[in-house]
Short mmCIF file of C-alpha atoms and ligand atoms in Angstrom, two decimals:
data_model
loop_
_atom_site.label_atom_id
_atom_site.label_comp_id
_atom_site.label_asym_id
_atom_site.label_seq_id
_atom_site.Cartn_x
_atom_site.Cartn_y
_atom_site.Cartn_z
CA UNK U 1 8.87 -9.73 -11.17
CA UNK U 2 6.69 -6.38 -10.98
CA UNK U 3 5.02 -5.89 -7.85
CA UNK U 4 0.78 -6.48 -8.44
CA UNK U 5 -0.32 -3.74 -7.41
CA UNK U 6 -4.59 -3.43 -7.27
CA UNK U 7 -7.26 -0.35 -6.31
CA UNK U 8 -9.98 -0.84 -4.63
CA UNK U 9 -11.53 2.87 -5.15
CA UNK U 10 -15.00 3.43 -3.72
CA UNK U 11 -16.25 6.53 -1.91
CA UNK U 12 -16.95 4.98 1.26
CA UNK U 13 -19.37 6.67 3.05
CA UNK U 14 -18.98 4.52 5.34
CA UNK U 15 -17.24 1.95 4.80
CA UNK U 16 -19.32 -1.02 5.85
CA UNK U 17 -18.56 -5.49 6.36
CA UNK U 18 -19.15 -5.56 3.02
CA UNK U 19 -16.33 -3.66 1.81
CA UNK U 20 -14.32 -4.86 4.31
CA UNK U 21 -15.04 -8.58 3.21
CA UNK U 22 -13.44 -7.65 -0.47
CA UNK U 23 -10.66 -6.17 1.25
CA UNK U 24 -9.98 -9.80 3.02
CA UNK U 25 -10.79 -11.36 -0.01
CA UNK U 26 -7.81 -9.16 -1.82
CA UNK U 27 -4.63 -9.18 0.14
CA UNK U 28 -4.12 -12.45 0.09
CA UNK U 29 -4.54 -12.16 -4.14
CA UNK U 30 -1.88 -9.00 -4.43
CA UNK U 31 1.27 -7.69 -3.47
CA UNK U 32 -0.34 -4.00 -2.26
CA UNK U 33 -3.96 -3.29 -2.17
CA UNK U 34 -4.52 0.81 -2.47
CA UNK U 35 -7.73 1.82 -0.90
CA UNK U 36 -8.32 4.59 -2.91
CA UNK U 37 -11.27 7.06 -1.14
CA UNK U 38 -12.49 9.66 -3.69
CA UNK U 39 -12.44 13.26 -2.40
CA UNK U 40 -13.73 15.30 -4.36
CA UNK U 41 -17.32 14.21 -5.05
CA UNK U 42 -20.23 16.14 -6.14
CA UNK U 43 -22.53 14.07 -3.67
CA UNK U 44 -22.92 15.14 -0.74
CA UNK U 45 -21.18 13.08 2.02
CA UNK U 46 -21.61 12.41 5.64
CA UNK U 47 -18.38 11.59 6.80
CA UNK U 48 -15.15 13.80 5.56
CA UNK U 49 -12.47 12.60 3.47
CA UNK U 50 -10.26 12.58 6.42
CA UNK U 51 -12.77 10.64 8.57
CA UNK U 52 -13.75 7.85 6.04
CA UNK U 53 -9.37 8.27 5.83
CA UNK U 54 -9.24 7.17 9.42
CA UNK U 55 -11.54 4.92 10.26
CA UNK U 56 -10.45 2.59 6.96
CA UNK U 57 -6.80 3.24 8.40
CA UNK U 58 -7.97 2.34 11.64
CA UNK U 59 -9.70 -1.25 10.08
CA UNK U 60 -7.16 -2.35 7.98
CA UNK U 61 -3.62 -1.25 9.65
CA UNK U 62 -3.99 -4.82 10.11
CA UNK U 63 -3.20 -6.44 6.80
CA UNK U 64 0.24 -6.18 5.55
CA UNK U 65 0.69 -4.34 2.11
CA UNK U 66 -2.64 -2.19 2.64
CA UNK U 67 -2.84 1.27 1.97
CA UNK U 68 -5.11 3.67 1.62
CA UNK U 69 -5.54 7.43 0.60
CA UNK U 70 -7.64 10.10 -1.09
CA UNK U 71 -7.40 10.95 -4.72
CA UNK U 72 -9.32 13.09 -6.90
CA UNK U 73 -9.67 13.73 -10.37
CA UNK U 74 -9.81 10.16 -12.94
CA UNK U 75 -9.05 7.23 -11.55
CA UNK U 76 -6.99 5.91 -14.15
CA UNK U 77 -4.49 8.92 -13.56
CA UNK U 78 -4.63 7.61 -9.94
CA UNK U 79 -3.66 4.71 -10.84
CA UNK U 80 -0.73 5.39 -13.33
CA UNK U 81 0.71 7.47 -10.23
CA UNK U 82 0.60 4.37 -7.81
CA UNK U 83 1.77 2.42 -10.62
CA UNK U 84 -1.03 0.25 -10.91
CA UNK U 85 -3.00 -1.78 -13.56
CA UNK U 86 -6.03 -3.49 -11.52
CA UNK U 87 -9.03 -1.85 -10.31
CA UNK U 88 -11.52 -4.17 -8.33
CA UNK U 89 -14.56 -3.88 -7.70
CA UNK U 90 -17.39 -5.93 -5.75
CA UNK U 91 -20.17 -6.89 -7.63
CA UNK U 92 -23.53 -7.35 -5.20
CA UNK U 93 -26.40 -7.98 -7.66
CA UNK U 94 -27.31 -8.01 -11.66
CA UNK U 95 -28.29 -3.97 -10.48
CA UNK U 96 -24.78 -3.39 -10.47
CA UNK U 97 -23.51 -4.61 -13.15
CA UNK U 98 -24.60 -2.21 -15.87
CA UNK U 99 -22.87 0.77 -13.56
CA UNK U 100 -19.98 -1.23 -13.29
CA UNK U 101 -19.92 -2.73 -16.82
CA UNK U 102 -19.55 1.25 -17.74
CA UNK U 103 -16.95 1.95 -15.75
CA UNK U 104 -14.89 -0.71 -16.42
CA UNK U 105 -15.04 0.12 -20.67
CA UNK U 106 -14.41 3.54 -19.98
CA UNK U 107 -11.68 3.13 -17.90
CA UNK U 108 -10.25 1.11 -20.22
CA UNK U 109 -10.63 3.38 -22.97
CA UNK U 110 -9.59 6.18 -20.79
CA UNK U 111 -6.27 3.85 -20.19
CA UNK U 112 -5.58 0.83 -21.79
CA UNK U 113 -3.29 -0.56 -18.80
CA UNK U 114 -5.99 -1.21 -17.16
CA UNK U 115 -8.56 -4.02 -15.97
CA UNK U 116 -11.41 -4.49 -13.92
CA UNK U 117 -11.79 -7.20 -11.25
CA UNK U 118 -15.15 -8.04 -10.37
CA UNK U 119 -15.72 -9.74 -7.01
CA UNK U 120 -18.56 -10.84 -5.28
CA UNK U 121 -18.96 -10.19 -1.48
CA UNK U 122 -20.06 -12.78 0.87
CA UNK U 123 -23.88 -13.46 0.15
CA UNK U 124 -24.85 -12.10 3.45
CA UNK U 125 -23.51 -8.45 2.40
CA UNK U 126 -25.05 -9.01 -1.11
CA UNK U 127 -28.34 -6.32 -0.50
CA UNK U 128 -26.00 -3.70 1.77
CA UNK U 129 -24.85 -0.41 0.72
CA UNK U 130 -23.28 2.60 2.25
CA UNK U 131 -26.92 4.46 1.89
CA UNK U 132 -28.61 2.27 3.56
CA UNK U 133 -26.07 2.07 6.54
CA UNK U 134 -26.99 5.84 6.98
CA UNK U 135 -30.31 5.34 6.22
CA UNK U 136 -31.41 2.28 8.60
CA UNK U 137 -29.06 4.37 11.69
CA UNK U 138 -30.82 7.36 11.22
CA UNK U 139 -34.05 5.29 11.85
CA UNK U 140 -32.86 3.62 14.42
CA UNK U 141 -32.19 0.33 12.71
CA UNK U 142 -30.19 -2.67 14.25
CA UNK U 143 -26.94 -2.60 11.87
CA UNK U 144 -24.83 -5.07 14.29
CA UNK U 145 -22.83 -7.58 11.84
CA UNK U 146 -23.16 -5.11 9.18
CA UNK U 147 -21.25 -2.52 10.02
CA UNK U 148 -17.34 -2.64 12.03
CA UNK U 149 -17.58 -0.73 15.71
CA UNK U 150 -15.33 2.18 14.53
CA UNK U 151 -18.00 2.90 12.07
CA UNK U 152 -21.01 2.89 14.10
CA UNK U 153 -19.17 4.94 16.86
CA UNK U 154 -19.08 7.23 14.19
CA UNK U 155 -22.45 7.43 12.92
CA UNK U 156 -23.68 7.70 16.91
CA UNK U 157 -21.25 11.33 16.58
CA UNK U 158 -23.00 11.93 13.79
CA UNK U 159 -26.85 11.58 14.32
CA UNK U 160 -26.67 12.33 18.22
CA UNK U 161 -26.58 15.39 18.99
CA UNK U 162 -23.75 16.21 21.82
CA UNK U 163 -25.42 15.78 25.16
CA UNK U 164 -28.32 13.69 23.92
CA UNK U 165 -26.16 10.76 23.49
CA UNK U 166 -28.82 7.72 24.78
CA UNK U 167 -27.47 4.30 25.78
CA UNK U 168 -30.72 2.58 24.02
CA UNK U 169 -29.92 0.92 20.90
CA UNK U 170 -32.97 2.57 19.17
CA UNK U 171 -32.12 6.10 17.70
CA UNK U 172 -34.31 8.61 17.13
CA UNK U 173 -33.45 10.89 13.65
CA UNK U 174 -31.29 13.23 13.86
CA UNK U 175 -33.40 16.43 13.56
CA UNK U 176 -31.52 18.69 11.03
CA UNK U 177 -28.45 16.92 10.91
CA UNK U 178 -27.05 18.22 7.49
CA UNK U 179 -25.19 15.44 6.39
CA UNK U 180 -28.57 13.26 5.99
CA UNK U 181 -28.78 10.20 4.00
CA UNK U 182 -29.72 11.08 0.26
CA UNK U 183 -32.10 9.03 -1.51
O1 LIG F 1 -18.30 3.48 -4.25
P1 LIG F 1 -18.69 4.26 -5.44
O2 LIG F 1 -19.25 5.61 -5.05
O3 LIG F 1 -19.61 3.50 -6.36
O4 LIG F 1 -17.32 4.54 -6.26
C1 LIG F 1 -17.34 5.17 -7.50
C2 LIG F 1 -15.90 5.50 -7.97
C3 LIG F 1 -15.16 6.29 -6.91
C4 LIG F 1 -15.16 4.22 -8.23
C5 LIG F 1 -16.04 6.30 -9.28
O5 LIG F 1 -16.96 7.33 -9.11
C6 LIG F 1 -14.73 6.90 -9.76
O6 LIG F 1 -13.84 6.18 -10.15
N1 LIG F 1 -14.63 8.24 -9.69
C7 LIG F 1 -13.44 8.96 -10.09
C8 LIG F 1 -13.68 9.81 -11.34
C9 LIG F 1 -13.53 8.98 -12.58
O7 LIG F 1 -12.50 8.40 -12.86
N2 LIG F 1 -14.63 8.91 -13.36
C10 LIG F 1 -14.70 8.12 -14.55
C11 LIG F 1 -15.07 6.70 -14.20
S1 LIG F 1 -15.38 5.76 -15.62
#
């Protein structure tokens, strides 16, 4: 029998317990789960390909038959070169389904091989998003249980300036700090 092979392509930025929860929820369901970061967006990102690279590395060397890299360009040619026919995606909310109802049809269309799993996170990562993970830091938010250590290490590199680093758990913005949350 052919391997099952699924995506899970997202952009990441960071990656957050949400995320992380469909990963769990996934392994057990295929043979290899790609994590499949996209590069080359036109958004503006905080953390690097290579970054968002290592710290998913980093959180799921763990689970046997994970793997994840960078790709660019359509998805669906991402796919046929991995040799898969599943892309999944979590589903929060009714908000995202009209995004990801889009998607799904034109990735079909775009390449017939392949379907769309929806899954839903666990309902305490149901209102959480990469945005506001940036967002609430910045502000000096409380994002423990939301967000895996490696990740908020991270975003303390990010919004502290070297020097300034503070042991409080409140965080002041991050004056100037290009790679700002976007709206
Ligand atoms: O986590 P995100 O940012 O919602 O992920 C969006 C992603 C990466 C799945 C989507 O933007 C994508 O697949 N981009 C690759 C380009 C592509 O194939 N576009 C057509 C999609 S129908």
């Amino acid at each position: 029998m052919s391997e099952r092979i699924a995506v899970y392509p997202g952009s990441f930025d960071p990656i957050h317990n949400g995320h992380l929860d469909l990963i769990e929820r996934c392994v057990p369901l295929y043979d290899r789960l790609v994590i499949a970061v996209l590069g080359n967006e036109a958004k503006r990102a905080l953390f690097s390909v290579d970054e968002r690279l290592e710290i998913i590395r980093e959180l799921v060397c763990r689970h046997h038959g994970c793997v994840v890299e960078s790709f660019s360009g359509l998805l669906v040619d991402f796919m046929d070169r991995v040799g898969a026919r599943i892309v999944v995606r979590g589903l929060r909310a009714v908000s995202d389904f009209e995004y990801e109802f889009q998607m799904a049809l034109m990735n079909r269309r775009l390449n017939p091989r392949v379907e769309t799993v929806f899954m839903a996170p666990k309902e305490e990562y149901s209102y959480l998003s990469s945005r506001l993970v940036k967002e609430v830091f910045s502000l000096g938010g409380d994002l423990s249980g939301l967000v895996p250590e490696p990740v908020l290490a991270r975003l303390r590199r990010h919004f502290e300036p070297a020097g300034s680093r503070r042991r409080s758990s409140r965080r002041a913005p991050a004056a100037g700090k290009t790679g700002a949350p976007e709206g």
